[in-house]
């Protein structure tokens, strides 16, 4: 049976809430102060902690602080006055799963309790995925094992089960959309709709009714009720791509929807309650847009509850072999071929600066795949990459042209660097390099004992 601890200083509110939670099948404990809650928590770690933020002898934050490291096993829901949205957002940043505003909406609390049970089931799956990510160098559909990507996986698994808004930033082609999809897949909303809106691609005239819907007759041509993205995504996730491109007047409306948890259709009177998780993405500097007056600071603040910044590919060149092999494997699978990637070609890929990031790498591999007969060698890459390699002497690449003497030498360095990257694990190194274990052994024998 699931245990809940309700912490609230107003005895009436506490009684009502405890009863409600018990009705949902929880074993309920209560506390009316930070001190009382602390001693309760010493005795037992509840599955759910419902926490009023303002208490007579301190704040709910003091308790959240104590819980560092324990929130993995416990869902924390903070309860706050509507005026202190900022505190709720702060709590989400510090590991709370969700928040409720006062007066507590009973239907919302019930739905949340139901969801929390599901979030709890997700946690072990997420730790398993994290463990496998360390082993296999990929997390769900995301490939890469660089420290920078490990950090991304950590953030994704921390925030996915909660209902916090996430803002994904990073240069074009770094995988923002893939991260958004992964967040949805790993959330309790996975079975519900996931809708994508490209805010830069919608016509300003239509964007409002596309987002919020419209009532019949609300404008010429509106001959029937139209349910907008928010209503259609109910229970699921809405991905607002290129959020920086949203017109200012609409940003104000979006903010209102996020704060109220309800939409009003264009030309409509009554509002429709919605439960939608927002993931936004931008490859532009939103703080700069705010400074220019092109983006609302209060909306940014609201969206940025949990920011995830994706590193550019040149900052994680060690992920290039795994990514290139991953894309090649996909192509081989869909085309029924068995083409391979030569070590020399891989060495070239690792030296490129990749301004278009992973998307560019994917495209280059695809075109080289088409050109190559059986093995993708430097010649199949040449038409793609001519003029794209860094100038001699430029740093930041594992092997720079000035240092290169022969192809054999480039291969030797790549093999040794890959081996070092995998901590001497020959099986993993061979896999990343796309060669057999035997080939790797042969090369290493040639290189001698050092
Ligand atoms: N870590 C990764 N592992 C595997 N594939 C990836 C990874 N990152 C990106 N990709 C692939 O690269 C391509 C570009 O990624 P995505 O569309 O997510 O980029 P983006 O950051 O949204 O770019 P933009 O700002 O231009 O919209 C997609 O095909 C995606 O599947
Ligand atoms: Mg994108």
Tab-separated table of C-alpha atoms and ligand atoms in Angstrom, residues 171-178 196 198 239 241-242 281-283 359, ligand 2:
chain	number	residue	atom	x	y	z
A	171	UNK	CA	22.400	24.963	-31.813
A	172	UNK	CA	20.492	23.751	-34.841
A	173	UNK	CA	20.786	20.004	-35.354
A	174	UNK	CA	21.953	19.145	-31.834
A	175	UNK	CA	18.943	16.919	-31.144
A	176	UNK	CA	16.436	19.189	-29.394
A	177	UNK	CA	13.445	17.559	-31.019
A	178	UNK	CA	14.776	14.098	-30.225
A	196	UNK	CA	4.522	19.236	-32.210
A	198	UNK	CA	6.587	24.771	-35.080
A	239	UNK	CA	6.172	20.496	-28.030
A	241	UNK	CA	9.393	24.240	-31.349
A	242	UNK	CA	11.132	27.507	-32.242
A	281	UNK	CA	12.768	24.512	-27.813
A	282	UNK	CA	14.841	27.260	-29.304
A	283	UNK	CA	18.138	27.549	-31.094
A	359	UNK	CA	21.884	16.595	-38.501
B	2	LIG	MG1	14.170	20.991	-34.180
